[in-house]
Every structure is written in structure tokens, then in C-alpha cells.
Amino acid sequence: MEKSAKPGYKSLLPNIAIHSVFLIYCLLVILPIIMVVIISFTDEGFLNIAGYRFIPGKMNLNAYIYIFTGNVTVLNAYAVTMLVTAAGTILNLIISSLLSYPLSRAEVKYRSRISFFVMFPLLFSGGMVPWYILISKYLHLSDNLLALIVPYAVSSVYVLIMRNFFRDLPDAIVEAARIDGSGEFNTFIAVILPLSKPIIATVGLFVGIFFWNDWYTCSLFISENKLFTLQYLLQIIMNQIAFLQGNDMLRGTLDNLPSESARMAACVLTVAPILFLYPFLQRYIVKGLTLGAVKT
Amino acid sequence: MIKTLKNLKNLKVNNPSYNSIMSKSFFKEMKKNKSFYIMMIPGLFVLFLFSYIPMVGVLIAFKNYSPSKGIIGSEWVGFKNFEFFFKSIDAFSVTINTISYNLVFLIIGLAISLMFAILIEQLSNKYLASFYKSVILIPYLFSWVVVAYILFAFLSPDKGFINYVLGLFGKEWISWYGDPIYWRFIIPISYIWKNVGYAMIILIAGITGISKDYYEAAEIDGANKFQQTVKITIPMIMPIVITLVLISAGKIFYANFGDWGMFYTLPKQSGILLPATDVIDTYIYRSLKDMGDFGISSAVGFYQSCVGCVLVLVSNYVVKKFDSESSIF
């Protein structure tokens, strides 16, 4: 620490070089995001003439007004995504923590066998097709929001991460609760969970981001417009533009589709929650990444 | 003969040690830790339903699946589905694409992450360092759909920023979505843009873990920053680097967990670009979703799962040899 506190002439130059490398890279990360935001605020007519630019031309809120008043689909998709994310994250946290706590207890005799049962799906999976057939044909969850939630109610990796966390809690706490006459389930709820807030927050964050970003489950099981998630709606809007550009004849008939700026506005609305929450959650994200990598 | 069987039966029923091995101890354990096992039921049920039952479904790969007849009722066709896939040109090209892209991601991605991690730890201004870290990690949280939009803002043939800049220099506009050759570069660049922060964070955690004593000792001996990096930092974090390499190498054919959304969303499903953008997961997804061909897509899925399983086991075996702490199993 002290050695870097007084940068002499020798270390000044490399320092500037390093800072400029990072400043340039950070610009490469931020500017594309800013550009999408600018496009979403740019006047449609201006976009059609000038194309996508960094320098804002004629700006207005038309795209957002269009989304919030004219086109209900985007708002609807927002509601669906929030519902799926909230329900999915809560369900996953409840089921995963309930599964991982007993796996951390030494007195559970079959814990290593059950751990293997939990881990094996990481090694071999039946693949996308049987999974798809099971959910759509046998469980009849097509066009049902449960199809977006229930298949991800447990994730083996997070169960193992949570198990490792619970295992590192001092055993004396559980013993003390037991002497006080607390049942195992009660101990878990009243003693262990309050101590495990950091790991619950970290895992919950990653699970939440997963649900928020998931478009592919929706693309497989949902065909009803009302139940589209935001990410899948974005995906569809993008395909439609490719489609539109290829077929000039159809342009008139598909007037109800979002136009250039509205499309980018939908994209901005999709990432906005993540970007706004990021400064507050960043600590947990970094911690979660390190946890997952060190040992799963 | 009958007598011996009877004896055996008696032995089973009356022998206390036999009972205690099999059922008694099981029930005793269930009773003793009842609440623990009840807690695990929902999770184990979900895993059984969504992970284990589909494993039986690999049978579809050997059948001519028809939705009306169901998995059991459909007729067996042996290896016909596999034959169809492996005889097509697709088998070769998607396999090569899958492997080569992942290798490029791995080598270039890790090299850049490592460089960033080392450089960021050199910075004396900790506030700026953590600012850089935060910014570089942002795209990791985006979905590939969102990245596809950002990419489109640059590459759109008539409105894109890059063609605009090319126009300023008097160059011809390029039809980015019309020629596969560009995508051999666009895909790795997009991958690195999105994911470089992830490996960087892990490597930084590794570098922070190196004891400061080594650096102090090196400083006393007159080693400069560059020498310290080459002689201390890099050798010390090599285990983490190699573990990351092996784990990612094992995951190349890793169904379900692979990060394949980019190959589907970034090129906007343009058929012209398929030679450069089709990987094994997109192949399965397309044959399932667009063509509705269950047999072939599950045959390809089975091929992927098997290769994936072998790769995970091999890489895990090597990791274990190298650094037993970091192995997955």
C-alpha cells in the first residue's frame, strides 16, 4: 500500500498508460449503451434520414409516449416479466435453501448420496427436446406462466454454493438452538436464515437476473401475446424489423409494430431496472461471481 | 434346493444384522432426521421432474417420435436420426463452429481478462480501479437479446453507426448482415465485450489473495513492477487460470448451461449467416422450434450431452490432478 502512495516519476508514466487503457475500454462499454438511449429519444423522421448517431439530433419523447399509451404489449410484457422474476426468485430461494441446509448437516446420513443426486444433472442432461416434450405435452404448461418459473425452481450450482455457506456456519449455533428445544425446521427459519442473508441476497440476485433475462423458455412455451415476457417481445420485435426490411410490400400492413425509436426504447426499458439497481447490488454481484468460481 | 431357499428366507427375516443393514437403518434414519428429509422433498422433486425424467426422454433420439403416440408408443428407428445428422454437412460445420468459437472465446477472452486483472491491481487510485471494474462488468448482466440491439445500432446496413463512419471516409457501405465472413469476428468481439468482466473479477479475487510479503521481498531485492508481475503474480494465479480454462473447455458441449443465446439472437436468425453462426445448440433449437423435428433434434441433443459429459469428466479429472481444490466433483 505505502509503496504506491507516493508515485515517483518512474511510475507516473505507466500509471497514465494504464488509466488510458481502462478509460478507452470503459468508453467502449458505455458509449454503445448511451447510443441506444439516444436513439430511443430521437425523432423518428430524423432517424430515417440521418441513421443512428451519437450526436443527438431532433429529440422527443414520442417513442416512450407510443409505448406507454399506444402499444399495450410492452407494458403487459413488463408486468409479466416482473411477476415471473419475483415469483421465480422467491420460489427458487425457498426451495433451494430448504434443500441445501440439510445437505450441510453432518447428522444427515444420506447427504453425500443426495448431493450426488443434486450434482449429476450438471454432468449429463436429457437435452432440450425431452425437456420440452415433458413440459408442453405431459405437464400441459404451454401458454402458462408456470412453465417459465417451475422448471428453474432449483439450480444445482446454487444449491451447492448455499450448502457450502451453511456448512461454514458454526455448529454451536444449531446445538444451542437444539438445547433450547427448537425443532430443526424452526432452527432453520429463526436462526440459520437470518445469519445467511448475504448468501441469500447473492444467490437471489443471480437467480433474479436469470429470470429477467430469460427469453428462450418463453420462446419455447408461450405463443399467446398477452403472456410474452419483455425479453421475448424484444426478440420478436427485432425479427420483425429484419422481416420488414426484406419485404417493402408488407410495410403498410404492419403499421401497428413499434417503429425505429420505439424499438430502441423497448430495449432501454428492458435494461433500465438492471442499470438502476446495479450500483447498489454490484457488491453482491462481485461476491457471487467469486463464490461460484472458487468452488461449486 | 427348496430347503436352502427356505433357510435363506429365514436367514433374511431373522437375521438382525441383515435387517439393520437394509431397511431398519433406513427407516431409523428417516425417523431421526424426519424434518431434514421433509425439507428436501420439494427440491428433490423438482430436480427429479425436470432433470431426471428428461434423461429417459433421450429414447426419442432412437424413435420416430409422433406427438399423438407419445414417447413409449412411437416406433423404434434405431440410429436413423443420428445417421441423418451425421451424413449431412451440418454435423461437421456445427461441430467445428462450436469447438472453434469456444476455443477463441477461451484463449482471447482469458488473455484480455488476465491483462485487465493485472493492470487494475497496479492502479494506486482504488476508487478509479473499482469504477473500472464496475463498468467492465455491466454488459455481463445484459441478455443477448439486448446485446443484439446494441450491435444492430452499429451494424444496421442503412442506419448503422459503422456504415455512417465508413461513409464519412468515403468508403462503401458494408452489408454486415449479408456475409458470414464478418461474423467470424463479430461473434468473438461481442462475446468478449459481454463476458470479459466475469473472468476479470475472478482473476482479481485470485490476485488479491496473493500474500503481500512476496511483493515486499521482491521490492527489497530491487525488482520492478513488471518483474514482479512476471515472476510473482502470473505464476501465483496460474492455478486459477488453468482451472478456468479446463472448466470452460469441459463446458463446450455442455447442454443447457452453455451461453449459446448469442449465436441465435446476434445474427438475427439470418439464414445467409448460418455457415458462420450455426452451433450445436442453435441447430437443436432450430430443428425443434422451426422444423418441429423431434427425432433429429433429440439425436443431436444426445450427441451433445454425451460429448459434453465426456469433456466435463476429462477436464475435471485433469483439474483434480492439477489442483484438487478446484475440481467440480
CSV table of N, CA and C in Angstrom, one decimal, chain B residues 70-125:
chain,number,residue,atom,x,y,z
B,70,GLY,N,-47.0,-40.5,-28.4
B,70,GLY,CA,-46.2,-40.4,-27.1
B,70,GLY,C,-44.8,-41.0,-27.3
B,71,ILE,N,-44.0,-40.9,-26.2
B,71,ILE,CA,-42.7,-41.4,-26.3
B,71,ILE,C,-42.6,-42.9,-26.3
B,72,ILE,N,-43.4,-43.6,-25.5
B,72,ILE,CA,-43.4,-45.0,-25.4
B,72,ILE,C,-44.0,-45.6,-26.7
B,73,GLY,N,-45.1,-45.0,-27.2
B,73,GLY,CA,-45.8,-45.6,-28.3
B,73,GLY,C,-45.1,-45.5,-29.7
B,74,SER,N,-44.2,-44.5,-29.8
B,74,SER,CA,-43.6,-44.3,-31.1
B,74,SER,C,-42.7,-45.4,-31.5
B,75,GLU,N,-42.6,-45.6,-32.8
B,75,GLU,CA,-41.8,-46.8,-33.2
B,75,GLU,C,-40.3,-46.5,-33.2
B,76,TRP,N,-39.6,-47.6,-33.0
B,76,TRP,CA,-38.1,-47.6,-32.9
B,76,TRP,C,-37.5,-47.4,-34.3
B,77,VAL,N,-36.6,-46.6,-34.5
B,77,VAL,CA,-35.9,-46.5,-35.8
B,77,VAL,C,-34.4,-46.7,-35.7
B,78,GLY,N,-33.9,-47.1,-34.5
B,78,GLY,CA,-32.5,-47.3,-34.4
B,78,GLY,C,-31.7,-46.0,-34.5
B,79,PHE,N,-30.7,-46.1,-35.3
B,79,PHE,CA,-29.8,-44.9,-35.4
B,79,PHE,C,-30.1,-44.0,-36.6
B,80,LYS,N,-31.3,-44.2,-37.1
B,80,LYS,CA,-31.6,-43.4,-38.3
B,80,LYS,C,-31.5,-41.9,-38.1
B,81,ASN,N,-32.0,-41.4,-36.9
B,81,ASN,CA,-31.9,-40.0,-36.7
B,81,ASN,C,-30.5,-39.5,-36.7
B,82,PHE,N,-29.6,-40.3,-36.1
B,82,PHE,CA,-28.2,-40.0,-36.0
B,82,PHE,C,-27.6,-40.0,-37.4
B,83,GLU,N,-28.0,-41.0,-38.1
B,83,GLU,CA,-27.5,-41.2,-39.5
B,83,GLU,C,-27.8,-39.9,-40.3
B,84,PHE,N,-29.0,-39.4,-40.2
B,84,PHE,CA,-29.4,-38.3,-40.9
B,84,PHE,C,-28.5,-37.1,-40.6
B,85,PHE,N,-28.3,-36.9,-39.3
B,85,PHE,CA,-27.5,-35.7,-38.9
B,85,PHE,C,-26.0,-35.9,-39.3
B,86,PHE,N,-25.5,-37.1,-39.1
B,86,PHE,CA,-24.0,-37.2,-39.3
B,86,PHE,C,-23.7,-37.3,-40.8
B,87,LYS,N,-24.7,-37.6,-41.6
B,87,LYS,CA,-24.4,-37.7,-43.0
B,87,LYS,C,-24.6,-36.3,-43.7
B,88,SER,N,-25.3,-35.4,-43.0
B,88,SER,CA,-25.4,-34.0,-43.6
B,88,SER,C,-24.1,-33.2,-43.3
B,89,ILE,N,-24.0,-32.2,-44.1
B,89,ILE,CA,-22.8,-31.3,-44.0
B,89,ILE,C,-22.9,-30.6,-42.7
B,90,ASP,N,-24.1,-30.4,-42.2
B,90,ASP,CA,-24.3,-29.6,-40.9
B,90,ASP,C,-23.5,-30.2,-39.8
B,91,ALA,N,-23.4,-31.5,-39.6
B,91,ALA,CA,-22.8,-32.2,-38.5
B,91,ALA,C,-21.4,-31.6,-38.4
B,92,PHE,N,-20.7,-31.6,-39.5
B,92,PHE,CA,-19.3,-31.2,-39.5
B,92,PHE,C,-19.2,-29.7,-39.1
B,93,SER,N,-20.0,-28.9,-39.8
B,93,SER,CA,-19.9,-27.5,-39.7
B,93,SER,C,-20.3,-27.0,-38.3
B,94,VAL,N,-21.4,-27.5,-37.7
B,94,VAL,CA,-21.8,-27.1,-36.4
B,94,VAL,C,-20.8,-27.5,-35.3
B,95,THR,N,-20.3,-28.7,-35.5
B,95,THR,CA,-19.3,-29.2,-34.5
B,95,THR,C,-18.0,-28.3,-34.6
B,96,ILE,N,-17.5,-28.1,-35.8
B,96,ILE,CA,-16.3,-27.2,-35.9
B,96,ILE,C,-16.6,-25.8,-35.4
B,97,ASN,N,-17.8,-25.2,-35.7
B,97,ASN,CA,-18.1,-23.9,-35.2
B,97,ASN,C,-18.2,-23.9,-33.7
B,98,THR,N,-18.8,-24.9,-33.1
B,98,THR,CA,-18.9,-24.9,-31.7
B,98,THR,C,-17.6,-25.0,-31.0
B,99,ILE,N,-16.7,-25.9,-31.5
B,99,ILE,CA,-15.4,-26.0,-30.9
B,99,ILE,C,-14.5,-24.8,-31.1
B,100,SER,N,-14.5,-24.3,-32.4
B,100,SER,CA,-13.6,-23.2,-32.7
B,100,SER,C,-14.0,-21.9,-32.0
B,101,TYR,N,-15.3,-21.6,-32.0
B,101,TYR,CA,-15.7,-20.4,-31.3
B,101,TYR,C,-15.3,-20.5,-29.8
B,102,ASN,N,-15.6,-21.6,-29.2
B,102,ASN,CA,-15.3,-21.7,-27.8
B,102,ASN,C,-13.8,-21.6,-27.5
B,103,LEU,N,-13.0,-22.1,-28.4
B,103,LEU,CA,-11.6,-22.0,-28.1
B,103,LEU,C,-11.1,-20.6,-28.3
B,104,VAL,N,-11.7,-19.9,-29.3
B,104,VAL,CA,-11.3,-18.5,-29.4
B,104,VAL,C,-11.8,-17.7,-28.2
B,105,PHE,N,-13.0,-17.9,-27.8
B,105,PHE,CA,-13.5,-17.2,-26.6
B,105,PHE,C,-12.6,-17.4,-25.4
B,106,LEU,N,-12.2,-18.7,-25.3
B,106,LEU,CA,-11.4,-19.1,-24.1
B,106,LEU,C,-10.0,-18.4,-24.1
B,107,ILE,N,-9.3,-18.5,-25.3
B,107,ILE,CA,-8.0,-18.0,-25.3
B,107,ILE,C,-7.9,-16.5,-25.3
B,108,ILE,N,-8.6,-15.9,-26.2
B,108,ILE,CA,-8.6,-14.4,-26.3
B,108,ILE,C,-9.2,-13.8,-25.1
B,109,GLY,N,-10.4,-14.4,-24.7
B,109,GLY,CA,-11.2,-13.8,-23.6
B,109,GLY,C,-10.3,-13.9,-22.3
B,110,LEU,N,-9.7,-15.0,-22.0
B,110,LEU,CA,-8.9,-15.1,-20.8
B,110,LEU,C,-7.7,-14.2,-20.9
B,111,ALA,N,-7.1,-14.1,-22.0
B,111,ALA,CA,-5.9,-13.3,-22.1
B,111,ALA,C,-6.2,-11.9,-21.8
B,112,ILE,N,-7.3,-11.4,-22.3
B,112,ILE,CA,-7.7,-10.0,-22.0
B,112,ILE,C,-8.1,-9.8,-20.6
B,113,SER,N,-8.9,-10.8,-20.1
B,113,SER,CA,-9.3,-10.7,-18.7
B,113,SER,C,-8.1,-10.7,-17.7
B,114,LEU,N,-7.1,-11.5,-18.1
B,114,LEU,CA,-5.9,-11.6,-17.2
B,114,LEU,C,-5.1,-10.3,-17.3
B,115,MET,N,-5.0,-9.7,-18.5
B,115,MET,CA,-4.3,-8.4,-18.6
B,115,MET,C,-5.0,-7.4,-17.8
B,116,PHE,N,-6.3,-7.3,-18.0
B,116,PHE,CA,-7.1,-6.3,-17.2
B,116,PHE,C,-6.9,-6.5,-15.7
B,117,ALA,N,-7.0,-7.7,-15.3
B,117,ALA,CA,-6.9,-8.0,-13.8
B,117,ALA,C,-5.6,-7.5,-13.3
B,118,ILE,N,-4.5,-7.9,-14.0
B,118,ILE,CA,-3.2,-7.5,-13.6
B,118,ILE,C,-3.0,-6.0,-13.6
B,119,LEU,N,-3.5,-5.3,-14.7
B,119,LEU,CA,-3.3,-3.9,-14.8
B,119,LEU,C,-4.2,-3.2,-13.7
B,120,ILE,N,-5.4,-3.7,-13.4
B,120,ILE,CA,-6.2,-3.0,-12.5
B,120,ILE,C,-5.7,-3.1,-11.1
B,121,GLU,N,-5.0,-4.1,-10.8
B,121,GLU,CA,-4.3,-4.3,-9.5
B,121,GLU,C,-3.1,-3.4,-9.3
B,122,GLN,N,-2.6,-2.9,-10.4
B,122,GLN,CA,-1.4,-2.0,-10.3
B,122,GLN,C,-1.8,-0.6,-10.0
B,123,LEU,N,-3.1,-0.3,-10.2
B,123,LEU,CA,-3.5,1.1,-10.0
B,123,LEU,C,-3.5,1.5,-8.5
B,124,SER,N,-3.0,2.7,-8.3
B,124,SER,CA,-2.9,3.2,-6.9
B,124,SER,C,-4.2,3.8,-6.5
B,125,ASN,N,-4.9,4.4,-7.5
B,125,ASN,CA,-6.2,5.0,-7.1
B,125,ASN,C,-7.3,4.0,-7.0
